[in-house]
Coordinates of C-alpha atoms in Angstrom, one line a residue:
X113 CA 77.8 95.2 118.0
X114 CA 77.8 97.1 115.1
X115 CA 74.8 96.2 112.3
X116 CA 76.8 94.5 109.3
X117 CA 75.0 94.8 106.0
X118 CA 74.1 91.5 105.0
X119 CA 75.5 91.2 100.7
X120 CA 73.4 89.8 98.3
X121 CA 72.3 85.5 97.8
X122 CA 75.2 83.7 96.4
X123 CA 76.7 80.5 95.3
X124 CA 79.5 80.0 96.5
X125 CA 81.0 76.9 94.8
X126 CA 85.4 76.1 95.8
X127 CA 87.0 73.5 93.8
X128 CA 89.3 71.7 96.2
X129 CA 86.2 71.4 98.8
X130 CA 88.1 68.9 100.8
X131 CA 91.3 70.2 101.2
X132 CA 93.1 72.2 103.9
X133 CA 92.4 75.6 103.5
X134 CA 88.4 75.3 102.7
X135 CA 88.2 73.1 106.2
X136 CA 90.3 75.4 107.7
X137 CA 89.8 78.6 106.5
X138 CA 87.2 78.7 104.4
X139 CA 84.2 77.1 105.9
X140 CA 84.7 78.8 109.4
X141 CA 85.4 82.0 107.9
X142 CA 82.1 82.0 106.0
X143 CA 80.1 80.7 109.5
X144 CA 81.5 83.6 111.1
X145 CA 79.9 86.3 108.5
X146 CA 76.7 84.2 108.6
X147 CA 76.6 84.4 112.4
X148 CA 76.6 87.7 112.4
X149 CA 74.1 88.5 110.2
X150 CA 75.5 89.2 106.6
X151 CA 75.0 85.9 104.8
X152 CA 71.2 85.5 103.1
X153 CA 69.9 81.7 104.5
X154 CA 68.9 81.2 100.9
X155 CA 72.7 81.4 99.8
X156 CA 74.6 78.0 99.0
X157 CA 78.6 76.5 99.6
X158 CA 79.0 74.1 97.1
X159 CA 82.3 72.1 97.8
X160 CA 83.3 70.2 94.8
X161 CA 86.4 67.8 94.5
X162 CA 87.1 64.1 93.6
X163 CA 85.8 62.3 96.2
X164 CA 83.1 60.4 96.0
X165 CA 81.2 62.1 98.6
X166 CA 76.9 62.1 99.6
X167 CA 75.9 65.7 100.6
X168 CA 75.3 64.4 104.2
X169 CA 79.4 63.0 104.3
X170 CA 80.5 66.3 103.6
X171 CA 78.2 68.3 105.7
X172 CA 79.7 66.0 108.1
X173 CA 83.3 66.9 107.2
X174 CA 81.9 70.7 107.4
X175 CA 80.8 70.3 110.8
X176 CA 83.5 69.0 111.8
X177 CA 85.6 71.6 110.9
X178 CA 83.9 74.1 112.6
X179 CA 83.8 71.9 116.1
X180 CA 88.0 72.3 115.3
X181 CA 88.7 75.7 113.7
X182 CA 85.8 78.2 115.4
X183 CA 86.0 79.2 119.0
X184 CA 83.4 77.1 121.4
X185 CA 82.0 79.8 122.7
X186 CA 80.9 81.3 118.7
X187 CA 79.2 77.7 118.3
X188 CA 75.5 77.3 118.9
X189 CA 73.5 73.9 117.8
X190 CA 70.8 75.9 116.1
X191 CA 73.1 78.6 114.0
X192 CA 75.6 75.7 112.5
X193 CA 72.4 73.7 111.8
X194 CA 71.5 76.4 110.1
X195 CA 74.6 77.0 108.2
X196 CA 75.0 73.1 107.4
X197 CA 72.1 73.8 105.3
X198 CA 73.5 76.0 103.0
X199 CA 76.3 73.4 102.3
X200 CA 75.8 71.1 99.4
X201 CA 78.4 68.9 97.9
X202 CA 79.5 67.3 94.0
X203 CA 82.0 65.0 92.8
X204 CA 83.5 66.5 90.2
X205 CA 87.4 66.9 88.8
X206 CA 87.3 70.7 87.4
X207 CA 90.4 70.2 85.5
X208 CA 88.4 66.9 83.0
X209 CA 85.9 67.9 80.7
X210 CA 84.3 64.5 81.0
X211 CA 83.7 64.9 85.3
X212 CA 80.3 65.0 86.5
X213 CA 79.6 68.6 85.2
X214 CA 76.1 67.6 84.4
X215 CA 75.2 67.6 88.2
X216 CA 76.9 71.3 89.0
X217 CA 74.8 72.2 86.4
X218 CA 71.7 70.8 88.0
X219 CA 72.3 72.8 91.4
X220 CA 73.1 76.1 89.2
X221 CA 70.5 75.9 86.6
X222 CA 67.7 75.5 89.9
X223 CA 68.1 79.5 90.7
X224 CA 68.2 82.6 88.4
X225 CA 70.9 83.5 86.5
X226 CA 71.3 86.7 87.8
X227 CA 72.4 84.9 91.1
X228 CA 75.9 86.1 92.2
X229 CA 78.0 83.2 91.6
X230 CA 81.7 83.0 92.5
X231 CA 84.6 79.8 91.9
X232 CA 87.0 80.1 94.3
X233 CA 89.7 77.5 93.2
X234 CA 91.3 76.5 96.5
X235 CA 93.7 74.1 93.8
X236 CA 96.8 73.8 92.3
X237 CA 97.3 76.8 90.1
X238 CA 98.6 74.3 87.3
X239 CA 94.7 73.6 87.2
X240 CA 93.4 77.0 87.2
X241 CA 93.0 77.6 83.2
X242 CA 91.4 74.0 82.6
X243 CA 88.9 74.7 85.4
X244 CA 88.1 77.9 83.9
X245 CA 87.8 76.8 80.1
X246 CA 85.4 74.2 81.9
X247 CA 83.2 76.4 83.0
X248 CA 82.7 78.0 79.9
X249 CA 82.1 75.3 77.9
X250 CA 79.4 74.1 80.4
X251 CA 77.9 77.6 80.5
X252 CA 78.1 78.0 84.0
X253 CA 80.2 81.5 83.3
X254 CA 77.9 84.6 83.8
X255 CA 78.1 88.1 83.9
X256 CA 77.4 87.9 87.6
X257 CA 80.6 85.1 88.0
X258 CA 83.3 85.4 89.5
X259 CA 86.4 83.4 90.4
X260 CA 89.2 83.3 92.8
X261 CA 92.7 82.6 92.0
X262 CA 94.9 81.4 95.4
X263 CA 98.0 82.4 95.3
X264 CA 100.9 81.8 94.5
X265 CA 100.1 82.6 90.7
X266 CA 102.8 81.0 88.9
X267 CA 106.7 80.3 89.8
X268 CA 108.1 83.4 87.9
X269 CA 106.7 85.8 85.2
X270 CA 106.4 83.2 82.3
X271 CA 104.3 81.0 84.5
X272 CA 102.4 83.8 86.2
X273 CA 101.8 85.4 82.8
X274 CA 100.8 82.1 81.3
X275 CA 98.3 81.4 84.2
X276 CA 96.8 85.0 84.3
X277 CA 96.2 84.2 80.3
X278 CA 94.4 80.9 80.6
X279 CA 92.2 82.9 83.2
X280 CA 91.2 85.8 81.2
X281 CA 90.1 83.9 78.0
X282 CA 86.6 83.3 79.7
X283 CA 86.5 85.7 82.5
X284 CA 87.4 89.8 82.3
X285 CA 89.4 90.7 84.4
X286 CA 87.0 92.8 86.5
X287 CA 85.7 89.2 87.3
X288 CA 88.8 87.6 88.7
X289 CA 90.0 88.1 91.8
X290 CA 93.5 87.3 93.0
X291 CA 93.5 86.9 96.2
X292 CA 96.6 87.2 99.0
X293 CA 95.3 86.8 102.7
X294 CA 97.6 89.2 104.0
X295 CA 95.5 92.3 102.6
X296 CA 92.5 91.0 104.7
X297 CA 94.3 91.4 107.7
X298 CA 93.1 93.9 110.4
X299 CA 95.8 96.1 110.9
X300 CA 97.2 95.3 107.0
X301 CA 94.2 97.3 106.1
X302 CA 95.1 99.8 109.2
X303 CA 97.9 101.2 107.0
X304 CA 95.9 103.1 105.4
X305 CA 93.9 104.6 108.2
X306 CA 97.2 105.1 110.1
X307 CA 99.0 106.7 107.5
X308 CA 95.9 109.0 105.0
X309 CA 94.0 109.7 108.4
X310 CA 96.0 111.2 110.9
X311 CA 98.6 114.3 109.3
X312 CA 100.8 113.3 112.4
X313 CA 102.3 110.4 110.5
X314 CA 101.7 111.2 107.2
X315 CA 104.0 114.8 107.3
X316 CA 107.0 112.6 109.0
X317 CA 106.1 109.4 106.4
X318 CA 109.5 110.1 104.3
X319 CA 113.3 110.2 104.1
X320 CA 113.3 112.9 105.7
X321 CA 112.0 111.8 109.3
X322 CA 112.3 108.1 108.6
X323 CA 115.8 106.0 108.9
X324 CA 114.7 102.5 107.7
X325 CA 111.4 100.0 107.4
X326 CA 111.7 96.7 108.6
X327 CA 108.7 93.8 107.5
X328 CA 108.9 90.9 109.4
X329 CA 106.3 87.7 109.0
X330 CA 108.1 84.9 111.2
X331 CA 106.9 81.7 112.2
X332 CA 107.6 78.9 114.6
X333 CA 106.1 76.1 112.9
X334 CA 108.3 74.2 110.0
X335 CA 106.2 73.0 107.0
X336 CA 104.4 70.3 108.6
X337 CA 102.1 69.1 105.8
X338 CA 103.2 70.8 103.0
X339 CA 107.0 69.8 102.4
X340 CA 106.2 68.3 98.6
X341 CA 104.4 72.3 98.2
X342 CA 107.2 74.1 99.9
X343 CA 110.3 72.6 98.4
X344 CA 108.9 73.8 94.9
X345 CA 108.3 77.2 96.1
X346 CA 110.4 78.3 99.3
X347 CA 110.1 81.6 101.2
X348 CA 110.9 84.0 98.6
X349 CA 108.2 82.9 96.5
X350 CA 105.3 81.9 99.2
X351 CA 106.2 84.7 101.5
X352 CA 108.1 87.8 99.7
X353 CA 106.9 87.8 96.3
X354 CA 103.2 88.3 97.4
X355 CA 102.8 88.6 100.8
X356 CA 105.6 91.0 101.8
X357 CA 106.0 93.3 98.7
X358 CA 102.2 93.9 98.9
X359 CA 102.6 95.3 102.7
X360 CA 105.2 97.3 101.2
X361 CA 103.4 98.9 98.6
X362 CA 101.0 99.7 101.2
X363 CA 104.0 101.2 103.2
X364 CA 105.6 103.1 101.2
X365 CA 102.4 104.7 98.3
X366 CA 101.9 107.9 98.0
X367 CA 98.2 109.0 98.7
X368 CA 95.9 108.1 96.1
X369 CA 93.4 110.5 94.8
X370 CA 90.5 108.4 96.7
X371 CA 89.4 105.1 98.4
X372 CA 88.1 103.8 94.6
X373 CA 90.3 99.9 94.2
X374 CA 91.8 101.4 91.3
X375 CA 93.3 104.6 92.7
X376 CA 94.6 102.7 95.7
X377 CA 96.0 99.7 93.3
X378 CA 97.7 102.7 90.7
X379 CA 99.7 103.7 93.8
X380 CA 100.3 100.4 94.5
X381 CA 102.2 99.2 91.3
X382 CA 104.1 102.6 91.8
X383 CA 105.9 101.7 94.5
X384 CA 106.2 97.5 92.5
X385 CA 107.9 99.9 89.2
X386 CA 109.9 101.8 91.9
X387 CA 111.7 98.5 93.2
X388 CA 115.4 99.0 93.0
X389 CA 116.8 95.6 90.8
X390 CA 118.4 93.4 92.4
X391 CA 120.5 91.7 89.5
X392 CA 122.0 88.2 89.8
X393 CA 125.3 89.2 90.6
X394 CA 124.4 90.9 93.2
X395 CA 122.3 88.9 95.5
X396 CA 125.4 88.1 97.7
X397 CA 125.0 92.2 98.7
X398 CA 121.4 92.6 99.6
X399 CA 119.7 89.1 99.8
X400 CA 120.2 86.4 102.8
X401 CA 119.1 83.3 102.6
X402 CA 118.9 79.9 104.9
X403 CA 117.2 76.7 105.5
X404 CA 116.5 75.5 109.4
X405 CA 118.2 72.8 111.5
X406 CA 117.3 70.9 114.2
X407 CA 116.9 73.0 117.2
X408 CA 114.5 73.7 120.2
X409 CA 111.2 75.7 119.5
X410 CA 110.0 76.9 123.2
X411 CA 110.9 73.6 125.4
X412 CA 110.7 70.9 122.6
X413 CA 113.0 69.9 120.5
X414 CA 112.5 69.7 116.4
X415 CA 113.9 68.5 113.8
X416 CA 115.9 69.9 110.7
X417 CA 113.8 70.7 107.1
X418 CA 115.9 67.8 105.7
X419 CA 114.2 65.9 108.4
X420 CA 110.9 67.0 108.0
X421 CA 110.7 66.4 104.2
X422 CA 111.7 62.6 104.7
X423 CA 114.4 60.2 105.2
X424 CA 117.1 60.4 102.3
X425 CA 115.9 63.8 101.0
X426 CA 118.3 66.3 99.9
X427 CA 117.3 70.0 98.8
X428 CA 118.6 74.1 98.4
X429 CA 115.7 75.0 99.2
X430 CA 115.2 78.3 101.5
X431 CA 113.3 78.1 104.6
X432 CA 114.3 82.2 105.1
X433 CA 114.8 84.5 103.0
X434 CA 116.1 88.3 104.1
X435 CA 116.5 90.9 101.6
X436 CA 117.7 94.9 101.8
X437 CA 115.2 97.0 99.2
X438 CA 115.0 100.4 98.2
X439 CA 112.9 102.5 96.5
X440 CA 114.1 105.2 93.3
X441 CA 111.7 107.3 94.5
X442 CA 111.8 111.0 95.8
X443 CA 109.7 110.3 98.7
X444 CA 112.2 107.5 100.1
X445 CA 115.1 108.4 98.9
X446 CA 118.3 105.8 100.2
X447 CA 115.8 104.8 103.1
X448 CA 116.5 100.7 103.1
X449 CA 113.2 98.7 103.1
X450 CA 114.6 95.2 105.3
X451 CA 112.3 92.2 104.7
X452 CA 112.3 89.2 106.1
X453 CA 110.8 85.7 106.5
X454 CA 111.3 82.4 108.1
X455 CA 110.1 79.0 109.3
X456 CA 111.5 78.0 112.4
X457 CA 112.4 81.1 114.0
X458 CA 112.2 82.4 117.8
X459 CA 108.6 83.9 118.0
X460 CA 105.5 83.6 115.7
X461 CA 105.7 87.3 114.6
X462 CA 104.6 89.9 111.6
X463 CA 104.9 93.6 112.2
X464 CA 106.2 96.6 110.5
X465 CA 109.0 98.5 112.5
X466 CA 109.2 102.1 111.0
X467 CA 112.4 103.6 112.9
X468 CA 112.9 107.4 112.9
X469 CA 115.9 109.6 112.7
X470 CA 117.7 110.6 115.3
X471 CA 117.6 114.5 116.3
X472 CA 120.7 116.0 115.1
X473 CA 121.3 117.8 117.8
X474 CA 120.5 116.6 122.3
X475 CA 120.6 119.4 124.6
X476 CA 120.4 116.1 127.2
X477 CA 122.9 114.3 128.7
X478 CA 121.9 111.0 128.3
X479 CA 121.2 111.1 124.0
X480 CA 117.1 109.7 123.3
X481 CA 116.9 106.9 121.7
X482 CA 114.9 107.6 118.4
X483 CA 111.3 107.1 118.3
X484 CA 110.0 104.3 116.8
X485 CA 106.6 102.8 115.1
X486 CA 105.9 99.3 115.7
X487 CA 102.6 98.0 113.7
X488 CA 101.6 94.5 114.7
X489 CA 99.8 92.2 112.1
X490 CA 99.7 89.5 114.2
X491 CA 99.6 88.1 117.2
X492 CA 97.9 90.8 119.5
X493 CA 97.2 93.4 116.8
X494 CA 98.2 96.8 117.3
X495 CA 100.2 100.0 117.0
X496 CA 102.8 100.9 119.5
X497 CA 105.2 104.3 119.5
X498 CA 108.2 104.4 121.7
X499 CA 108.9 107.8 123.2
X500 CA 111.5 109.6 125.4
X501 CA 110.2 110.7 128.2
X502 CA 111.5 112.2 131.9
X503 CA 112.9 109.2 134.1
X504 CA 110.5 109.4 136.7
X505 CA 113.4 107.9 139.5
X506 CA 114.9 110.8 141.9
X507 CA 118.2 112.0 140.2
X508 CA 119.9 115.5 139.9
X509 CA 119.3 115.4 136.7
X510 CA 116.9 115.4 133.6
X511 CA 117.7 112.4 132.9
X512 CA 115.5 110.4 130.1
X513 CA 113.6 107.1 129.6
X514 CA 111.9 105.0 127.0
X515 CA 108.2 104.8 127.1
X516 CA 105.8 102.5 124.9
X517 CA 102.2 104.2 123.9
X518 CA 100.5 100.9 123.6
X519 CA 97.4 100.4 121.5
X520 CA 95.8 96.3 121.5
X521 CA 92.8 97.0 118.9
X522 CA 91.1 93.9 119.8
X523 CA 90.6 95.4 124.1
X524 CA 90.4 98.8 122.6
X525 CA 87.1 98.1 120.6
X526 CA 86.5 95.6 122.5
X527 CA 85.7 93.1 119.6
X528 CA 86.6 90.0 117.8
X529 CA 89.2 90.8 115.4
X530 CA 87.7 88.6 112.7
X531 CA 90.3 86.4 110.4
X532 CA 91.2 87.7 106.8
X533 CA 89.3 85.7 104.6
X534 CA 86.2 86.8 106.3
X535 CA 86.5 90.3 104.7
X536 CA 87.8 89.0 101.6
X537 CA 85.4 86.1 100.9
X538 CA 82.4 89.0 100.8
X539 CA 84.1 91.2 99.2
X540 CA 84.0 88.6 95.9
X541 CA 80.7 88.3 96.7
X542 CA 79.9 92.5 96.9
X543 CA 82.6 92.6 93.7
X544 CA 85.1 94.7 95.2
X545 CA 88.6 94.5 94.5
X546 CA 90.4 96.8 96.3
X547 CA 91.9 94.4 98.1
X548 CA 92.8 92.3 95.7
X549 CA 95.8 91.9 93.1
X550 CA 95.5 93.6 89.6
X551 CA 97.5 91.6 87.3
X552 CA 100.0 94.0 86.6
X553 CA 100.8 94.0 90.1
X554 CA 101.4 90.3 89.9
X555 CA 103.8 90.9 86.8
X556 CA 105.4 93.5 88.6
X557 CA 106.4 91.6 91.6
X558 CA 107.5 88.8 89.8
X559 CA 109.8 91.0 87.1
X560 CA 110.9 92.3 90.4
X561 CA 111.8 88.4 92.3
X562 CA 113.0 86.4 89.3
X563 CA 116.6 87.7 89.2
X564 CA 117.0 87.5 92.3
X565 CA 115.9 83.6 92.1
X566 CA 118.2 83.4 88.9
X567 CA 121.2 84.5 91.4
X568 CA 120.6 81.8 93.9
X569 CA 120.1 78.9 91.3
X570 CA 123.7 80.1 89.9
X571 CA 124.6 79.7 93.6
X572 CA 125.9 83.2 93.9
X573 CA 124.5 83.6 97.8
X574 CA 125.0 81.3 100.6
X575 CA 122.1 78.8 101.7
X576 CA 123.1 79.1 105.5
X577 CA 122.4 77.2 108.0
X578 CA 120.3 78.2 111.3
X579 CA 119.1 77.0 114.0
X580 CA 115.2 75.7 114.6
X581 CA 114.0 78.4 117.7
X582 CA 116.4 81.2 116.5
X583 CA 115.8 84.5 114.1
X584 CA 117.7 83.0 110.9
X585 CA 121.0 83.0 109.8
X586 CA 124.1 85.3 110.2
X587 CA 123.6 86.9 107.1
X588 CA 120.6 88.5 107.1
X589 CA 122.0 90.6 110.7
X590 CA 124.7 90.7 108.1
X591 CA 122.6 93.0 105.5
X592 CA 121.7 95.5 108.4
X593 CA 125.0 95.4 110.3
X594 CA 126.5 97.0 107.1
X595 CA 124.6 100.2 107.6
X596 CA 124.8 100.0 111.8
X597 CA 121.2 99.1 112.1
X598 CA 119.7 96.0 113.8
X599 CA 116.6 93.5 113.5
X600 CA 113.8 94.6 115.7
X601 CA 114.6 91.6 118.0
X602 CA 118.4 93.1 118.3
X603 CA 116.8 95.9 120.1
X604 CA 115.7 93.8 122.6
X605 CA 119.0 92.8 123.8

């Protein structure tokens, strides 16, 4: 294994220490980068929320979401004895000025100030400027704090603007760091290998080589948990807004002058200003949208998101979401960016499908199918290029076939490919925010969603229905069908 640097001792302290995505995500992302090396003993995890909680309960709680979220064989008695260690806990509400403060200040006030501190507010983001104004009227803000916003980061510009400005009263701006999952992917961050290292790609990475872009994140599970979260947001605004637009940016910048989080970011709200509007009237033409049914996922049957919200429950909210995109830029020309989203759908899927042109001309009887670039996020990571090659089966002719080149990262380096927040949770701690969201990005994006938003409330699209276990709704093959092109999954047929 490679050596991993370890970062410097920090507190980490996450508001919302009981809740899904710190047992989940948080806490076993963290044991991974102490297992291997880059976490200082001395460093602490300080969950805080408003339970009433000894340190030993929630060490308890800790442990026993590693037994569930980390891989047996990465467990060992002595290492997560170890790392129980560095877990403390508080009761404390961060959004009352009259909580417990006094005994988060105890635990802070123990170790230098010059300690790298960073808040990561696993809450509601209604919450995140009443936190923040609390910790700078305790004092607990210091030039070496940071703090972590989860996304989403308001419901539309006003909120998102409103948030962001609560925020930045008492930290700067190169102290907050917006985080979306997504960019501490693997092969997310492979984009920019595949596309700035190797000339291949890069010389054919336009309108003129390149037909269309398809982004895909698909999964099979409904909401489960989180139907009073989800009927408030929907796909556009948990998926598209954040998620999706940001591996577009990454898709479709032009190089930046250097790896420095700035240059890369610059680019990056290029591409966000480039967005061709969708106005209101015209969502019926490039958006599709639909909520699931009851339907069979694999062999089981599941219900409808009616059914999984609760008896008697009624809502327009969209479990997909589908949506043709272009760029005004030189580089991309009228190449259509298709993304899409959904809950319910066949296969648990997020890739990047970058289709070629066809030659203009075949000097072979049997026409070659263009070549195409698959980039797969998740599952089984990799990068995989269709070709045209001889037909290996005795003919009279030259006839041709399809051929895959097939790369799997994770047997091709033979390592763990580690989860997202991993990367991201140290790179608070190191302060680097390249892959993070600037706020003008988040602006951007959202100046970009909310007329789009505006349309459906006005009801000019569809909700359509679609089945649980199938790729979405008629409409969104619809959006493609219009320019004689096809969802990835089409292909297959």
């Amino acid at each position: 294994m490679a050596h991993l640097p370890p970062v410097d001792t920090f507190d980490y302290i996450v508001f919302g220490g009981t809740g899904d995505l710190t047992m989940r995500k948080l806490l076993p992302a963290l044991y991974h980068r102490y297992r291997d090396g880059q976490i200082p003993d001395d460093s602490r995890i300080i969950g805080t929320a408003r339970s009433p909680l000894s340190r030993a309960d929630y060490q308890q709680r800790a442990h026993a979401a590693l037994t569930e979220h980390v891989q047996p064989d990465a467990l060992d008695d002595a290492t997560v004895q170890r790392f129980l260690n560095m877990v403390h806990y508080v009761s404390l509400n961060g959004a009352e000025a009259g909580s417990d403060w006094p005994a988060l200040k105890a635990l802070l006030d123990g170790v230098p100030a010059t300690r790298i501190r960073v808040y990561y507010l696993a809450t509601s983001p209604a919450l995140y400027g009443q936190i923040c104004e609390n910790l700078n009227t305790q004092g607990l803000v210091t030039g070496q704090s940071r703090v972590v916003l989860e996304k989403p980061i308001g419901t539309d510009l006003a909120s998102a603007e409103a948030i962001n400005d609560s925020v930045g009263r008492h930290f700067h701006e190169n102290q907050i760091f917006r985080i979306d999952h997504y960019l501490g992917k693997e092969t997310v961050q492979n984009l920019i290998a595949l596309r700035f290292a190797n000339p291949v790609f890069e010389r054919l990475w336009s309108c003129d080589a390149i037909e269309y872009v398809q982004i895909t994140a698909a999964e099979t599970v409904g909401v489960e948990g989180r139907g009073a979260y989800y009927d408030r947001s929907g796909a556009l605004r948990d998926m598209i807004q954040n998620h999706l637009l940001q591996v577009l940016c990454l898709v479709a910048m032009d190089p930046p002058v250097s790896l420095d989080a700035d240059s890369v970011r610059n680019e990056k709200l290029k591409v966000l200003h480039a967005l061709r509007p969708i106005p209101a009237d015209d969502v019926a033409i490039y958006t599709a949208r639909g909520q699931y049914m009851r339907g069979t996922i694999g062999d089981k049957t599941v219900g409808s998101y009616l059914e999984d919200l609760g008896e008697g429950v009624t809502s327009e909210t969209e479990t997909f979401v589908a949506l043709k995109v272009n760029i005004s830029t030189w580089r991309w020309g009228n190449v259509p960016f298709y993304l899409r989203s959904g809950k319910r759908m066949a296969e648990k899927s997020s890739e990047i499908v970058i289709q070629f042109k066809s030659a203009p001309w075949s000097i072979f009887a049997n026409r070659p199918e263009p070549n195409r670039l698959i980039i797969r996020i998740q599952p089984d990571e990799g990068v995989m290029l269709s070709v045209a090659t001889k037909d290996p089966t005795p003919t009279d002719s030259l006839a041709l076939r399809q051929a895959d080149i097939n790369i799997e990262f994770e047997k091709a380096f033979n390592v763990r490919y580690p989860d997202a927040y991993e990367r991201l949770l140290l790179d608070v701690v190191r302060g680097d925010p390249i892959l993070f969201i600037r706020r003008d990005e988040v602006a951007a994006a959202w100046r970009w969603i909310d007329p789009i938003e505006q349309g459906w409330r006005e009801n000019k699209a569809p909700l359509e229905p679609y089945a649980a276990g199938t790729w979405g709704p008629e409409g969104a093959r619809n959006l493609l069908s219009q320019s004689g092109h096809l969802w990835h999954e089409d292909m297959k047929k």
